Amino acid sequence: MKRNIEISPNIETLFGTRDENLRLLEDGLNVTVAMRADCIEISGAASDVARAEQVFADYQHLLRNGFTFVNGDLGSMIRVLTADPAATLRGLAEAGKQRSFGKRSVQPKSINQRRYLEAIEKHDMVFGVGPAGTGKTYLAVAMAIAALLSKRVNRIILARPAVEAGERLGFLPGTLQEKIDPYLRPLYDALYDMLEPDKVDRYLEKNVIEIAPIAFMRGRTLNDSFVILDEAQNTTSEQMKMFVTRLGFNSKAVITGDITQIDLPNSNRSGLLEVIDILKNVEGIRFCYFDEGDVVRHHLVQRIIRAYDDYKGRNEQLSLTLEAKNGNGYAVPRTSNGQAYSPSIGREAPLAEVPPAEPPPPMQNRVSE
């Protein structure tokens, strides 16, 4: 099927730099878009052509009403609407316009990010779980600022476990706030990116925005607040239970974390891993998951995350070859033909088979000469 669309003023801005938006539209909707002398020709299946035609119509409507696209927002919206058949360009643009994010315009750059924002709007407790660079914390802070500026909440509380990433920094100098600031720096970065610096400083001074380690949350009831727990994979089971029970009236909580980057001494004790199993069926709580396709950092980050996932998958497959157990509880490796490999020496004996140590020979009395 082919349809022709009249060329309207500034319609070429929809195509993007080097026609990158046009390629996204063609690949996502399985259509072909060609420029003719007096029209734009769209060819493909009837339903796909109709959706592409709707994108052009929505874009013209938004331009006529003074809507401007900045910072690659148009490309992000095209990615979302091609992944979600129910989404439209006009609907995505107007939804983003209804939220006030201070000086920054924030648009979801993937279908999972869109679902994440919608979940935060509709639910009082949301978990965002996924790899680094998927916008979990940034979008949560943006929604918190939007709620504060629209006076739906009276304050923002940002919490984070004070856990180093694989190293020990020792005792830090300065006051208590100066000691914990290095652990909370990513939250400050997001705040200063969305609000004017003097406004952030004023909010921090008046405790309208409070940033604190999770250890200071015990015993508090957080009313009329937007609460964000970042790096939740580094909370213990006790800390996670303590945090999720702080929620008061007219409050929202967003918990974000990456279960592949646990810095606790024993990763099995991660409160985030435990709470996923405990609260997954609780009504009113929403879990949103991200993958490498949602990464909004450098394009290499997507490839790095995918490489780590592949490496982990190969290791898990290799561990399946060690499934057989011998009588002492030790895994028996398998050879390439599936036979158990039993070396004659070098096998570690269980504790019960270790012979008792022989007592040392009695010391001989020596007479000094």
Short mmCIF file of N, CA, C and O in Angstrom, two decimals, residues 241-342:
data_model
loop_
_atom_site.label_atom_id
_atom_site.label_comp_id
_atom_site.label_asym_id
_atom_site.label_seq_id
_atom_site.Cartn_x
_atom_site.Cartn_y
_atom_site.Cartn_z
N LYS A 241 13.75 -3.67 54.84
CA LYS A 241 12.49 -3.76 55.57
C LYS A 241 12.22 -2.47 56.33
O LYS A 241 11.09 -1.96 56.35
N MET A 242 13.27 -1.91 56.94
CA MET A 242 13.11 -0.66 57.66
C MET A 242 12.69 0.47 56.73
O MET A 242 11.81 1.27 57.06
N PHE A 243 13.27 0.53 55.53
CA PHE A 243 12.97 1.64 54.62
C PHE A 243 11.55 1.56 54.08
O PHE A 243 10.83 2.57 54.08
N VAL A 244 11.13 0.41 53.60
CA VAL A 244 9.81 0.31 52.96
C VAL A 244 8.68 0.48 53.97
O VAL A 244 7.52 0.69 53.56
N THR A 245 8.97 0.43 55.26
CA THR A 245 7.94 0.65 56.28
C THR A 245 7.97 2.07 56.83
O THR A 245 7.28 2.36 57.81
N ARG A 246 8.75 2.97 56.21
CA ARG A 246 8.78 4.38 56.65
C ARG A 246 7.67 5.19 55.99
O ARG A 246 7.43 6.32 56.41
N LEU A 247 7.03 4.68 54.96
CA LEU A 247 6.11 5.47 54.15
C LEU A 247 4.92 5.93 54.96
O LEU A 247 4.24 5.14 55.62
N GLY A 248 4.64 7.25 54.91
CA GLY A 248 3.51 7.82 55.63
C GLY A 248 2.40 8.22 54.67
O GLY A 248 2.33 7.78 53.52
N PHE A 249 1.50 9.09 55.15
CA PHE A 249 0.34 9.51 54.36
C PHE A 249 0.79 10.47 53.25
O PHE A 249 1.69 11.29 53.43
N ASN A 250 0.10 10.36 52.10
CA ASN A 250 0.34 11.23 50.95
C ASN A 250 1.82 11.23 50.55
O ASN A 250 2.41 12.28 50.28
N SER A 251 2.43 10.07 50.52
CA SER A 251 3.84 9.95 50.17
C SER A 251 4.03 8.91 49.07
O SER A 251 3.21 8.02 48.88
N LYS A 252 5.14 9.06 48.36
CA LYS A 252 5.54 8.10 47.35
C LYS A 252 6.96 7.65 47.65
O LYS A 252 7.77 8.42 48.19
N ALA A 253 7.26 6.41 47.28
CA ALA A 253 8.62 5.88 47.44
C ALA A 253 9.05 5.22 46.15
O ALA A 253 8.29 4.44 45.55
N VAL A 254 10.26 5.53 45.72
CA VAL A 254 10.86 4.90 44.54
C VAL A 254 12.19 4.30 44.98
O VAL A 254 13.03 5.00 45.54
N ILE A 255 12.35 3.01 44.73
CA ILE A 255 13.56 2.29 45.11
C ILE A 255 14.25 1.83 43.84
O ILE A 255 13.64 1.15 43.01
N THR A 256 15.51 2.21 43.66
CA THR A 256 16.24 1.86 42.45
C THR A 256 17.49 1.06 42.80
O THR A 256 18.08 1.24 43.87
N GLY A 257 17.89 0.19 41.89
CA GLY A 257 19.09 -0.61 42.14
C GLY A 257 19.46 -1.48 40.95
O GLY A 257 18.66 -1.71 40.05
N ASP A 258 20.69 -1.95 40.97
CA ASP A 258 21.23 -2.82 39.94
C ASP A 258 21.74 -4.08 40.62
O ASP A 258 22.77 -4.06 41.31
N ILE A 259 21.04 -5.18 40.44
CA ILE A 259 21.37 -6.41 41.15
C ILE A 259 22.65 -7.06 40.64
O ILE A 259 23.12 -8.04 41.21
N THR A 260 23.23 -6.53 39.56
CA THR A 260 24.51 -7.06 39.07
C THR A 260 25.70 -6.32 39.66
O THR A 260 26.84 -6.67 39.35
N GLN A 261 25.47 -5.30 40.48
CA GLN A 261 26.56 -4.53 41.07
C GLN A 261 26.38 -4.42 42.59
O GLN A 261 26.20 -3.34 43.13
N ILE A 262 26.38 -5.56 43.24
CA ILE A 262 26.21 -5.61 44.69
C ILE A 262 27.58 -5.52 45.34
O ILE A 262 28.47 -6.32 45.06
N ASP A 263 27.76 -4.53 46.22
CA ASP A 263 29.04 -4.29 46.88
C ASP A 263 29.06 -4.78 48.32
O ASP A 263 30.05 -4.53 49.03
N LEU A 264 28.01 -5.45 48.76
CA LEU A 264 28.00 -6.00 50.11
C LEU A 264 28.98 -7.16 50.21
O LEU A 264 29.25 -7.83 49.22
N PRO A 265 29.50 -7.42 51.41
CA PRO A 265 30.43 -8.55 51.56
C PRO A 265 29.82 -9.87 51.12
O PRO A 265 30.47 -10.71 50.55
N ASN A 266 28.52 -10.06 51.39
CA ASN A 266 27.83 -11.29 50.99
C ASN A 266 26.64 -10.89 50.13
O ASN A 266 25.64 -10.40 50.62
N SER A 267 26.75 -11.08 48.81
CA SER A 267 25.71 -10.62 47.89
C SER A 267 24.37 -11.30 48.14
O SER A 267 23.32 -10.78 47.76
N ASN A 268 24.37 -12.47 48.76
CA ASN A 268 23.10 -13.15 49.00
C ASN A 268 22.24 -12.41 50.02
O ASN A 268 21.05 -12.67 50.13
N ARG A 269 22.83 -11.51 50.78
CA ARG A 269 22.10 -10.78 51.80
C ARG A 269 21.52 -9.47 51.26
O ARG A 269 21.03 -8.66 52.02
N SER A 270 21.60 -9.22 49.97
CA SER A 270 21.09 -7.97 49.42
C SER A 270 19.60 -7.83 49.70
O SER A 270 18.80 -8.71 49.38
N GLY A 271 19.23 -6.70 50.29
CA GLY A 271 17.82 -6.46 50.59
C GLY A 271 16.98 -6.33 49.35
O GLY A 271 15.78 -6.65 49.37
N LEU A 272 17.57 -5.86 48.24
CA LEU A 272 16.81 -5.71 47.00
C LEU A 272 16.43 -7.06 46.42
O LEU A 272 15.30 -7.26 45.97
N LEU A 273 17.38 -8.00 46.42
CA LEU A 273 17.07 -9.34 45.92
C LEU A 273 15.96 -9.98 46.75
O LEU A 273 15.07 -10.63 46.21
N GLU A 274 16.00 -9.78 48.04
CA GLU A 274 15.01 -10.39 48.91
C GLU A 274 13.64 -9.76 48.74
O GLU A 274 12.62 -10.45 48.68
N VAL A 275 13.60 -8.42 48.64
CA VAL A 275 12.31 -7.73 48.59
C VAL A 275 11.59 -8.01 47.28
O VAL A 275 10.35 -7.96 47.22
N ILE A 276 12.33 -8.31 46.20
CA ILE A 276 11.69 -8.65 44.94
C ILE A 276 10.82 -9.90 45.10
O ILE A 276 9.71 -9.98 44.57
N ASP A 277 11.33 -10.88 45.84
CA ASP A 277 10.55 -12.10 46.07
C ASP A 277 9.43 -11.89 47.08
O ASP A 277 8.35 -12.46 46.94
N ILE A 278 9.65 -11.04 48.07
CA ILE A 278 8.67 -10.88 49.15
C ILE A 278 7.48 -10.03 48.71
O ILE A 278 6.32 -10.35 49.00
N LEU A 279 7.73 -8.95 47.97
CA LEU A 279 6.67 -7.97 47.67
C LEU A 279 6.16 -8.04 46.24
O LEU A 279 5.35 -7.19 45.84
N LYS A 280 6.57 -9.03 45.46
CA LYS A 280 6.21 -9.04 44.04
C LYS A 280 4.70 -9.17 43.81
O LYS A 280 4.20 -8.75 42.77
N ASN A 281 3.97 -9.73 44.76
CA ASN A 281 2.52 -9.90 44.59
C ASN A 281 1.70 -8.98 45.47
O ASN A 281 0.49 -9.17 45.60
N VAL A 282 2.33 -7.99 46.09
CA VAL A 282 1.61 -7.06 46.97
C VAL A 282 0.91 -6.00 46.11
O VAL A 282 1.54 -5.35 45.27
N GLU A 283 -0.37 -5.83 46.34
CA GLU A 283 -1.15 -4.86 45.57
C GLU A 283 -0.70 -3.43 45.90
O GLU A 283 -0.46 -3.09 47.05
N GLY A 284 -0.57 -2.60 44.87
CA GLY A 284 -0.17 -1.22 45.07
C GLY A 284 1.32 -0.98 44.89
O GLY A 284 1.76 0.17 44.91
N ILE A 285 2.10 -2.05 44.73
CA ILE A 285 3.54 -1.94 44.51
C ILE A 285 3.85 -2.40 43.09
O ILE A 285 3.34 -3.42 42.63
N ARG A 286 4.68 -1.65 42.40
CA ARG A 286 5.00 -1.95 41.00
C ARG A 286 6.50 -2.16 40.84
O ARG A 286 7.30 -1.37 41.37
N PHE A 287 6.89 -3.19 40.12
CA PHE A 287 8.29 -3.45 39.79
C PHE A 287 8.50 -3.18 38.31
O PHE A 287 7.77 -3.71 37.47
N CYS A 288 9.48 -2.34 37.99
CA CYS A 288 9.82 -2.02 36.61
C CYS A 288 11.25 -2.48 36.35
O CYS A 288 12.16 -2.17 37.13
N TYR A 289 11.43 -3.21 35.25
CA TYR A 289 12.74 -3.77 34.94
C TYR A 289 13.29 -3.16 33.65
O TYR A 289 12.56 -2.91 32.69
N PHE A 290 14.61 -2.91 33.66
CA PHE A 290 15.30 -2.33 32.52
C PHE A 290 16.34 -3.32 32.00
O PHE A 290 16.76 -4.23 32.72
N ASP A 291 16.76 -3.13 30.75
CA ASP A 291 17.83 -3.95 30.18
C ASP A 291 18.78 -3.04 29.41
O ASP A 291 18.65 -1.81 29.45
N GLU A 292 19.74 -3.65 28.68
CA GLU A 292 20.75 -2.84 28.01
C GLU A 292 20.16 -1.97 26.91
O GLU A 292 20.75 -0.96 26.53
N GLY A 293 18.98 -2.32 26.41
CA GLY A 293 18.34 -1.49 25.40
C GLY A 293 17.85 -0.15 25.92
O GLY A 293 17.55 0.75 25.13
N ASP A 294 17.79 0.00 27.25
CA ASP A 294 17.33 1.25 27.85
C ASP A 294 18.48 2.18 28.23
O ASP A 294 18.24 3.27 28.77
N VAL A 295 19.72 1.77 27.99
CA VAL A 295 20.87 2.58 28.38
C VAL A 295 20.90 3.87 27.57
O VAL A 295 20.77 3.85 26.35
N VAL A 296 21.04 4.99 28.27
CA VAL A 296 21.02 6.29 27.61
C VAL A 296 22.37 6.99 27.72
O VAL A 296 22.48 8.18 27.49
N ARG A 297 23.41 6.25 28.08
CA ARG A 297 24.76 6.80 28.09
C ARG A 297 25.43 6.53 26.75
O ARG A 297 24.77 6.27 25.76
N HIS A 298 26.75 6.57 26.72
CA HIS A 298 27.51 6.32 25.50
C HIS A 298 27.12 4.96 24.92
O HIS A 298 26.85 4.01 25.65
N HIS A 299 27.09 4.87 23.58
CA HIS A 299 26.64 3.63 22.95
C HIS A 299 27.51 2.45 23.35
O HIS A 299 27.07 1.29 23.28
N LEU A 300 28.76 2.69 23.77
CA LEU A 300 29.61 1.59 24.21
C LEU A 300 29.09 0.93 25.49
O LEU A 300 29.36 -0.25 25.73
N VAL A 301 28.35 1.72 26.31
CA VAL A 301 27.85 1.16 27.57
C VAL A 301 26.89 0.01 27.29
O VAL A 301 26.90 -1.01 27.99
N GLN A 302 26.05 0.15 26.28
CA GLN A 302 25.15 -0.95 25.91
C GLN A 302 25.93 -2.20 25.55
O GLN A 302 25.60 -3.31 25.99
N ARG A 303 26.99 -2.04 24.77
CA ARG A 303 27.78 -3.20 24.35
C ARG A 303 28.53 -3.82 25.53
O ARG A 303 28.66 -5.05 25.61
N ILE A 304 29.00 -2.98 26.45
CA ILE A 304 29.71 -3.48 27.62
C ILE A 304 28.77 -4.31 28.49
O ILE A 304 29.11 -5.41 28.94
N ILE A 305 27.56 -3.79 28.74
CA ILE A 305 26.60 -4.52 29.56
C ILE A 305 26.22 -5.84 28.91
O ILE A 305 26.12 -6.88 29.56
N ARG A 306 26.04 -5.82 27.57
CA ARG A 306 25.70 -7.06 26.87
C ARG A 306 26.85 -8.06 26.96
O ARG A 306 26.62 -9.27 27.12
N ALA A 307 28.10 -7.58 26.88
CA ALA A 307 29.25 -8.47 26.97
C ALA A 307 29.34 -9.11 28.35
O ALA A 307 29.63 -10.31 28.47
N TYR A 308 29.08 -8.33 29.40
CA TYR A 308 29.09 -8.89 30.75
C TYR A 308 27.98 -9.92 30.93
O TYR A 308 28.18 -10.96 31.57
N ASP A 309 26.79 -9.64 30.38
CA ASP A 309 25.69 -10.60 30.47
C ASP A 309 26.04 -11.90 29.75
O ASP A 309 25.73 -13.00 30.25
N ASP A 310 26.67 -11.79 28.57
CA ASP A 310 27.07 -12.99 27.84
C ASP A 310 28.11 -13.78 28.61
O ASP A 310 28.07 -15.03 28.65
N TYR A 311 29.05 -13.07 29.23
CA TYR A 311 30.10 -13.74 30.01
C TYR A 311 29.49 -14.47 31.20
O TYR A 311 29.85 -15.62 31.49
N LYS A 312 28.53 -13.82 31.87
CA LYS A 312 27.86 -14.47 33.00
C LYS A 312 27.08 -15.70 32.53
O LYS A 312 27.07 -16.74 33.19
N GLY A 313 26.44 -15.60 31.37
CA GLY A 313 25.69 -16.73 30.84
C GLY A 313 26.59 -17.91 30.52
O GLY A 313 26.24 -19.06 30.78
N ARG A 314 27.79 -17.63 29.97
CA ARG A 314 28.72 -18.72 29.67
C ARG A 314 29.21 -19.39 30.94
O ARG A 314 29.36 -20.62 31.00
N ASN A 315 29.45 -18.60 31.98
CA ASN A 315 29.90 -19.18 33.24
C ASN A 315 28.82 -20.04 33.88
O ASN A 315 29.10 -21.09 34.46
N GLU A 316 27.56 -19.59 33.78
CA GLU A 316 26.48 -20.38 34.33
C GLU A 316 26.32 -21.69 33.57
O GLU A 316 26.04 -22.74 34.15
N GLN A 317 26.51 -21.63 32.25
CA GLN A 317 26.44 -22.86 31.46
C GLN A 317 27.56 -23.81 31.84
O GLN A 317 27.38 -25.04 31.92
N LEU A 318 28.74 -23.25 32.10
CA LEU A 318 29.87 -24.09 32.49
C LEU A 318 29.62 -24.73 33.85
O LEU A 318 30.00 -25.89 34.08
N SER A 319 28.97 -24.00 34.75
CA SER A 319 28.72 -24.56 36.08
C SER A 319 27.75 -25.74 36.03
O SER A 319 27.74 -26.57 36.94
N LEU A 320 26.93 -25.81 34.98
CA LEU A 320 26.02 -26.94 34.87
C LEU A 320 26.76 -28.25 34.63
O LEU A 320 26.23 -29.33 34.91
N THR A 321 27.98 -28.17 34.12
CA THR A 321 28.76 -29.39 33.91
C THR A 321 29.31 -29.93 35.23
O THR A 321 29.91 -31.00 35.25
N LEU A 322 29.17 -29.17 36.31
CA LEU A 322 29.65 -29.60 37.62
C LEU A 322 28.51 -30.02 38.52
O LEU A 322 28.54 -29.83 39.72
N GLU A 323 27.45 -30.54 37.93
CA GLU A 323 26.23 -30.80 38.69
C GLU A 323 26.29 -32.09 39.50
O GLU A 323 25.58 -32.24 40.50
N ALA A 324 27.09 -33.07 39.05
CA ALA A 324 27.13 -34.35 39.77
C ALA A 324 27.90 -34.19 41.07
O ALA A 324 28.87 -33.45 41.15
N LYS A 325 27.46 -34.84 42.10
CA LYS A 325 28.11 -34.78 43.40
C LYS A 325 28.62 -36.16 43.78
O LYS A 325 27.95 -37.17 43.56
N ASN A 326 29.80 -36.20 44.38
CA ASN A 326 30.27 -37.48 44.90
C ASN A 326 29.82 -37.65 46.35
O ASN A 326 29.13 -36.81 46.91
N GLY A 327 30.21 -38.71 46.94
CA GLY A 327 29.71 -39.01 48.28
C GLY A 327 30.14 -38.03 49.33
O GLY A 327 29.52 -37.94 50.39
N ASN A 328 31.22 -37.26 49.08
CA ASN A 328 31.71 -36.33 50.07
C ASN A 328 31.16 -34.92 49.87
O ASN A 328 31.54 -34.00 50.56
N GLY A 329 30.28 -34.78 48.87
CA GLY A 329 29.67 -33.47 48.67
C GLY A 329 30.45 -32.54 47.79
O GLY A 329 30.13 -31.38 47.69
N TYR A 330 31.51 -33.03 47.11
CA TYR A 330 32.29 -32.19 46.22
C TYR A 330 31.82 -32.39 44.79
O TYR A 330 31.53 -33.50 44.37
N ALA A 331 31.76 -31.30 44.03
CA ALA A 331 31.33 -31.39 42.64
C ALA A 331 32.39 -32.11 41.82
O ALA A 331 33.59 -31.90 41.99
N VAL A 332 31.93 -32.98 40.91
CA VAL A 332 32.85 -33.73 40.06
C VAL A 332 32.84 -33.11 38.68
O VAL A 332 31.78 -33.06 38.04
N PRO A 333 33.95 -32.60 38.17
CA PRO A 333 33.98 -32.03 36.83
C PRO A 333 33.70 -33.09 35.78
O PRO A 333 33.95 -34.27 35.99
N ARG A 334 33.19 -32.62 34.63
CA ARG A 334 32.90 -33.51 33.51
C ARG A 334 33.88 -33.25 32.39
O ARG A 334 34.30 -32.12 32.13
N THR A 335 34.23 -34.33 31.68
CA THR A 335 35.06 -34.19 30.49
C THR A 335 34.19 -33.83 29.32
O THR A 335 32.96 -33.73 29.42
N SER A 336 34.81 -33.65 28.16
CA SER A 336 34.05 -33.24 26.98
C SER A 336 33.03 -34.27 26.55
O SER A 336 32.02 -33.94 25.93
N ASN A 337 33.26 -35.55 26.86
CA ASN A 337 32.29 -36.58 26.47
C ASN A 337 31.29 -36.89 27.58
O ASN A 337 30.54 -37.86 27.49
N GLY A 338 31.29 -36.08 28.64
CA GLY A 338 30.30 -36.24 29.68
C GLY A 338 30.70 -37.18 30.79
O GLY A 338 29.96 -37.37 31.75
N GLN A 339 31.89 -37.83 30.72
CA GLN A 339 32.32 -38.74 31.76
C GLN A 339 32.86 -37.95 32.95
O GLN A 339 33.45 -36.87 32.80
N ALA A 340 32.65 -38.52 34.14
CA ALA A 340 33.16 -37.87 35.33
C ALA A 340 34.68 -37.97 35.36
O ALA A 340 35.26 -39.02 35.07
N TYR A 341 35.31 -36.88 35.73
CA TYR A 341 36.76 -36.84 35.78
C TYR A 341 37.18 -37.05 37.23
O TYR A 341 36.81 -36.28 38.12
N SER A 342 37.96 -38.14 37.51
CA SER A 342 38.34 -38.49 38.88
C SER A 342 39.85 -38.62 38.97
O SER A 342 40.42 -39.68 38.70
#
